[in-house]
Amino acid sequence: MARRGLPLIALCTLLSFAYIHVSLEKHWLAEQPRLSSALTLLLSGFFCFILSFFTRLIPGAEDRIVHDTHQADDNIGLLSPSSPVEFKFRDTRPPLPERPDQLSLPIIVVLIVVRLEALHAVNLQRQCATTGIEPFLPFVLYVFDIFTTRRRWVGPDPLDPDDPWRNIFDDIREWFTGPRVSMSLTGVAIFFISWSTSMASGYKTPSGYACLHPIDSRANVVFLQVLGLTLDAVICVCLWRLLMWSRSAKQRIRSSGLVLVCSGLAMAVVSLVAAFWASNQETFDFGSWSLIDTVVDGFAFAVFVASGVWWMCETSAPVPATIITMCLGVWSSGYLTLYYGDWIRYSLSGAYFPLWFITFASILYIRYQAGIGKFLMVVLIGTTFIATFRASIRWRDAFPRHPLSDLIYKANIESDRYRARVATSKSLHVALSTYEELHPGRAAPPNFAEWYSQAQGTFVIDDFAQIDADLEPFWNMSPDTLRKGANILTSVPGVHTITIKDGQVTHSDAGDEGQNRDLLDLVQLIERFSVHLPDMVLPINLGSAPRILPSWETAHSKSTAEHISSGHIRYRENVAAKDYRRMQWAACPEDSAARRNVAWKNEELCEDCVKEHSKGPIIYDRDKSFETCSQPDLGYLHEFYMTNPKLAPIQEMLPLFSFAKTESFKDILIPLPRVMQDEEPDITWGFGRRFDSLFYQADLGKEMKSSQILRGSSKYRLLELLAGNHASGDVATVVIGEPLADFRYERVKVSEANKVGPLKVGLRGGDACEGDYCKLAKQLYGTDDEGAEPLEYRYIVVLDEADGPSKQFMRTLRSKSVPFVSTIFRTWYTERLQPWLHYVPIDPRFQSLHTTYLFFTGTEDRQTINGMDTNMQARTKDGEYIAQQGQKWADQVLQQKDMEVYLFRLLLEWGRLIDENREVVGFRKTDEGKLDNIGFSQGTVS
């Protein structure tokens, strides 16, 4: 058969592999793996049959394949020893194998099914996997080829084997004569290609999703990875044995399609059996399965299989595998070099070695395999030198000052700007002008003068950006629709009602003493200004979790009014965690990362998820850190996405007033007096007397329904990070500074980093939680029921709870301790607090925790870091300053008066939204310069 079309076939193989490689990381096999793989295989087989009709477009594809039974004697092997190296495409086909029997096809199908099951098992415990095993497939195939075609590597017979003057050097010289040189050098090249690719692709930062030794086994996962590698090699060899006897390229592709179809049917059977078996088993999946994605993946996989087996049969099994691995290794090592110097890739050897090894190994392999010209060799070497030079001049990030010192300094500047922005108005006229500047084309709400009078004595007067953001989507809905929507919500379970009628405020019976108290507190707050409000019905959500969760399409649809008018809303009584997670991703913009990439990929840190809000590993943009739609990895790193909601979300764009929400939800935020003020007072100790330790005590709770909570929730990941049994490969990134030297990033073992500064971490509430997972948590981290007082410590970690922000945050903020806050929830007061001035922000992935903590405690006279006495001085004064500023600012802008002013402003804006004449009513300045108040058109007594 002519081989003129082989370059095109190789290009198709490489391009389709590149797509599949990226697709696997996004969605393929991410959720419902057996079903999606069965459909993908079936579609791939169908597409292979279609592609077989287009083989005539490939030059030489229509030539009939003539099998020479004496190929083994004609030096046709993995490398053709007698072929001159100048040939661009050598005949590298191995000897024709024996004719396959009738069991060949079933055996291949069984191997593929077992391989996919092994892949599925590894994906379920990807956090325990070892990176860099799969790139050794070419070397395994090459070793197989060597042992199955040994006679091709026999050198010439000695001229005189009985020569008494022969020595060992003569034997060595003759052993390396002829084809053995090609065999040895090619083997060395393939090994270093595999090893370099393994090293480059394995340079990753762990995500923090825990591999727990009592329920997970690294050894088992590594065994499955090695088994998968072995099965890949066996499948390639069996396919090659089967397809080498095809009489044409068309028949080869159709035979490949038959294998795929049979494998797909077998996987479908396995999927059905597994579905029945797992009906009562714990299941937990990530990602979003899509039929369109499966069709596209099926076509790409069909192209890969069709072109790959064609290439393999025209050369040998190791050749396509080696070239693909080589391209992957060049890409990975080039990526390392390109981004060398940041906080993740700061190892000079880690950037240089993979690139140089794979460059020379690739040149050596291609030189003996395909005889490339000198020009391409010069290009490869030149590119390597340029990349190396670039990495050399771009030295790793170094800082004359600690990054946190800069952030604290900038936080003070930003706080001064905020103070000036929110407290500009010293008169009603200035306040009105400021409102009109911030809301072009819109008058202030009615009774604005009464609100301004009520706001006297508070600090924040001019900027209520959270109110504007919460209400903006509702301007697209008519007043009648909004009023009907509020009335509909009053009948939804878990929604309570506050009614304002003729200035009188009443509330519904919540059926719970605590919730009735919360409603009464809100009523008493509203009664201070209710005479200035129109009649309205306020649906109130007293739960910690937000409720309004329409999809992005629903939130921007004009059909909401029709749903509300019909009285039917989309609401489910019971929602599973995986469905809850899908709903939240569906509420994100169509071009967001959560919609584009929701794959189950938990073994490494999602760099794209943190780079927009972080400077290195440290949060510097608080507002962007709340954009959960750009951080799909939080789906397996935060308990909010991993547990069934206590109250099901409402999938319509309706007005519901809640205390907290994430980006996906459309609730309207309000203050709850109990959350803000019902806390124990601070202890009398000053900052200097408190223990110089980082404190965190997780509440075990009453139940734990999934082992995934132990692996992925914030509190257990933090316990595992600070108190777990770490493997030798678990590392953390810290910023260190030596005397008379710049600060820099350093990678250190987690177990060593935990010893540098004192820690006080543990579990509490062990008696209330029962079940196997509760027992496992107690076994891993122990329990401390002594009731330690957190405020006895200087630095306190405050994490979100399963369904909302921490209830301990306000107490910690009002104390003389420093809150280390990790949260994804916005509240009414979020915009009022300045990170790095009033509290210390911590990313939910905890990649900056050690750096942040050691900044305050220092490393002087403490445990060495990687054998170095860094002697970094403690910033105790900075810690005390943050504690003082947070306490002082909370007393200034988070008091009951501030809640009253915020709620008054919110309800004035809401009253205008539901007014039929909302474009007319308002408080504005007339052309004569007088202030004119056009009041609400209904139900106000003012």
Coordinates of C-alpha atoms in Angstrom, one line a residue, residues 63-272:
D63 CA -4.3 0.5 -2.9
R64 CA -4.9 -3.1 -2.0
I65 CA -2.9 -4.3 0.9
V66 CA -0.8 -7.3 -0.1
H67 CA 0.6 -9.3 2.8
D68 CA 4.1 -10.7 2.4
T69 CA 4.5 -13.8 4.6
H70 CA 8.2 -13.3 4.5
Q71 CA 8.2 -9.8 6.0
A72 CA 10.0 -11.0 9.0
D73 CA 13.0 -11.9 6.8
D74 CA 13.0 -8.6 5.0
N75 CA 14.1 -6.4 7.9
I76 CA 10.7 -4.9 8.3
G77 CA 10.4 -4.1 12.0
L78 CA 10.1 -1.3 14.4
L79 CA 13.3 0.1 12.9
S80 CA 14.5 -0.9 9.6
P81 CA 18.2 -1.5 10.1
S82 CA 19.1 -1.7 6.5
S83 CA 17.2 1.5 5.6
P84 CA 19.3 4.6 5.1
V85 CA 18.6 7.4 7.5
E86 CA 17.8 9.9 4.8
F87 CA 14.4 8.3 4.1
K88 CA 11.6 10.5 5.3
F89 CA 9.2 7.7 5.9
R90 CA 10.6 4.3 6.5
D91 CA 8.9 1.0 6.4
T92 CA 8.7 0.4 10.1
R93 CA 6.0 -2.3 10.0
P94 CA 6.8 -5.3 12.2
P95 CA 6.4 -8.8 10.9
L96 CA 2.9 -9.9 10.0
P97 CA 1.3 -11.6 13.0
E98 CA -0.6 -14.9 12.9
R99 CA -4.1 -14.7 11.5
P100 CA -6.5 -13.8 14.4
D101 CA -9.0 -16.3 15.5
Q102 CA -12.7 -15.9 16.2
L103 CA -12.1 -14.9 19.8
S104 CA -10.0 -11.9 19.0
L105 CA -12.9 -9.5 18.8
P106 CA -14.6 -10.5 22.1
I107 CA -11.2 -10.4 23.8
I108 CA -10.6 -6.8 22.7
V109 CA -14.1 -5.8 23.7
V110 CA -13.7 -7.3 27.2
L111 CA -10.3 -5.5 27.5
I112 CA -11.8 -2.2 26.6
V113 CA -14.6 -2.6 29.1
V114 CA -12.2 -3.5 31.9
R115 CA -10.0 -0.6 30.9
L116 CA -12.9 1.8 31.1
E117 CA -13.9 0.4 34.5
A118 CA -10.4 0.9 35.7
L119 CA -10.5 4.5 34.4
H120 CA -13.8 5.1 36.2
A121 CA -12.4 3.7 39.5
V122 CA -9.3 6.0 39.2
N123 CA -11.5 9.0 38.5
L124 CA -13.5 8.4 41.6
Q125 CA -10.3 8.7 43.7
R126 CA -8.3 11.0 41.4
Q127 CA -6.9 12.8 44.5
C128 CA -5.0 9.7 45.4
A129 CA -3.6 9.1 41.9
T130 CA 0.1 9.4 41.0
T131 CA 0.7 11.7 38.0
G132 CA 3.0 10.7 35.2
I133 CA 2.3 6.9 34.8
E134 CA 0.4 7.1 31.5
P135 CA 3.2 8.6 29.4
F136 CA 5.2 5.4 29.7
L137 CA 2.8 3.6 27.2
P138 CA 5.2 4.0 24.3
F139 CA 8.1 2.4 26.2
V140 CA 5.9 -0.5 27.2
L141 CA 4.9 -1.0 23.6
Y142 CA 8.5 -0.7 22.5
V143 CA 9.6 -3.4 25.0
F144 CA 6.9 -5.7 23.7
D145 CA 8.0 -5.1 20.1
I146 CA 11.6 -5.9 21.0
F147 CA 10.8 -9.2 22.7
T148 CA 8.4 -10.3 20.0
T149 CA 10.8 -9.5 17.1
R150 CA 14.2 -10.4 18.7
R151 CA 15.7 -12.1 15.7
R152 CA 15.6 -8.8 13.8
W153 CA 18.2 -7.4 16.2
V154 CA 20.8 -10.2 15.8
G155 CA 24.1 -8.7 14.6
P156 CA 26.5 -10.3 12.0
D157 CA 28.4 -13.4 13.0
P158 CA 32.0 -12.9 14.2
L159 CA 34.5 -13.2 11.5
D160 CA 36.5 -15.7 13.6
P161 CA 34.8 -16.8 16.8
D162 CA 37.8 -19.0 17.6
D163 CA 40.3 -16.2 17.4
P164 CA 42.5 -16.6 20.6
W165 CA 43.2 -12.8 20.5
R166 CA 39.6 -11.8 20.8
N167 CA 38.8 -9.8 24.0
I168 CA 35.7 -8.3 25.7
F169 CA 36.0 -5.1 23.7
D170 CA 35.7 -7.0 20.5
D171 CA 32.5 -8.6 21.8
I172 CA 31.1 -5.2 22.9
R173 CA 32.0 -3.7 19.5
E174 CA 30.3 -6.5 17.6
W175 CA 27.3 -6.5 19.9
F176 CA 26.7 -2.8 19.0
T177 CA 27.2 -3.4 15.3
G178 CA 24.3 -3.1 12.9
P179 CA 20.6 -3.0 14.1
R180 CA 21.5 -3.2 17.8
V181 CA 22.6 0.5 17.7
S182 CA 19.2 1.5 16.3
M183 CA 17.5 -0.7 18.9
S184 CA 19.4 0.7 21.8
L185 CA 19.3 4.4 20.9
T186 CA 15.6 4.2 20.0
G187 CA 14.8 2.5 23.3
V188 CA 16.8 5.2 25.2
A189 CA 15.0 7.9 23.3
I190 CA 11.5 6.5 23.9
F191 CA 12.3 6.1 27.6
F192 CA 13.4 9.7 28.0
I193 CA 10.5 10.9 26.0
S194 CA 8.2 9.1 28.4
W195 CA 10.1 10.1 31.5
S196 CA 10.3 13.8 30.4
T197 CA 6.6 13.9 29.6
S198 CA 5.9 12.3 33.0
M199 CA 8.0 14.8 34.8
A200 CA 6.5 17.8 32.9
S201 CA 2.9 16.7 33.3
G202 CA 3.3 15.8 36.9
Y203 CA 4.4 19.3 38.0
K204 CA 1.0 20.3 39.6
T205 CA -0.3 21.8 42.8
P206 CA -2.8 19.7 44.7
S207 CA -6.3 21.0 45.1
G208 CA -6.7 20.1 48.7
Y209 CA -9.4 17.6 48.1
A210 CA -8.2 15.0 50.6
C211 CA -7.1 11.4 50.1
L212 CA -8.1 9.8 53.4
H213 CA -6.1 6.7 54.2
P214 CA -8.8 4.9 56.2
I215 CA -11.2 4.9 53.2
D216 CA -8.9 5.7 50.3
S217 CA -5.9 3.8 49.2
R218 CA -3.1 5.3 47.2
A219 CA -1.6 1.9 46.5
N220 CA -4.9 0.6 45.0
V221 CA -5.2 3.7 42.8
V222 CA -1.6 3.3 41.6
F223 CA -2.3 -0.3 40.9
L224 CA -5.3 0.6 38.8
Q225 CA -3.2 3.2 37.0
V226 CA -0.6 0.6 36.2
L227 CA -3.3 -1.9 35.2
G228 CA -4.8 0.7 32.9
L229 CA -1.4 1.3 31.3
T230 CA -0.9 -2.4 30.8
L231 CA -4.4 -2.8 29.3
D232 CA -3.8 0.2 27.0
A233 CA -0.7 -1.6 25.7
V234 CA -2.5 -5.0 25.3
I235 CA -5.4 -3.3 23.5
C236 CA -3.1 -1.6 21.1
V237 CA -1.3 -4.9 20.3
C238 CA -4.5 -6.9 19.9
L239 CA -6.0 -4.2 17.6
W240 CA -2.8 -4.2 15.6
R241 CA -2.9 -8.0 15.3
L242 CA -6.5 -7.9 14.2
L243 CA -6.3 -5.1 11.8
M244 CA -3.1 -6.0 10.1
W245 CA -5.0 -8.7 8.2
S246 CA -7.5 -6.3 6.7
R247 CA -7.3 -6.0 2.9
S248 CA -7.8 -2.3 2.6
A249 CA -7.8 0.9 4.7
K250 CA -11.6 1.0 4.4
Q251 CA -11.9 -2.5 5.9
R252 CA -9.5 -1.5 8.7
I253 CA -11.6 1.5 9.6
R254 CA -14.8 -0.5 9.5
S255 CA -13.3 -3.2 11.6
S256 CA -12.3 -0.5 14.1
G257 CA -15.9 0.7 14.0
L258 CA -17.2 -2.8 14.7
V259 CA -14.9 -3.0 17.8
L260 CA -16.2 0.3 19.0
V261 CA -19.9 -0.6 18.6
C262 CA -19.4 -3.9 20.3
S263 CA -17.6 -2.2 23.2
G264 CA -20.3 0.4 23.4
L265 CA -23.0 -2.3 23.7
A266 CA -21.0 -4.1 26.3
M267 CA -20.5 -0.9 28.3
A268 CA -24.3 -0.3 28.1
V269 CA -24.9 -3.7 29.6
V270 CA -22.4 -2.9 32.4
S271 CA -24.0 0.5 32.9
L272 CA -27.5 -1.1 33.4

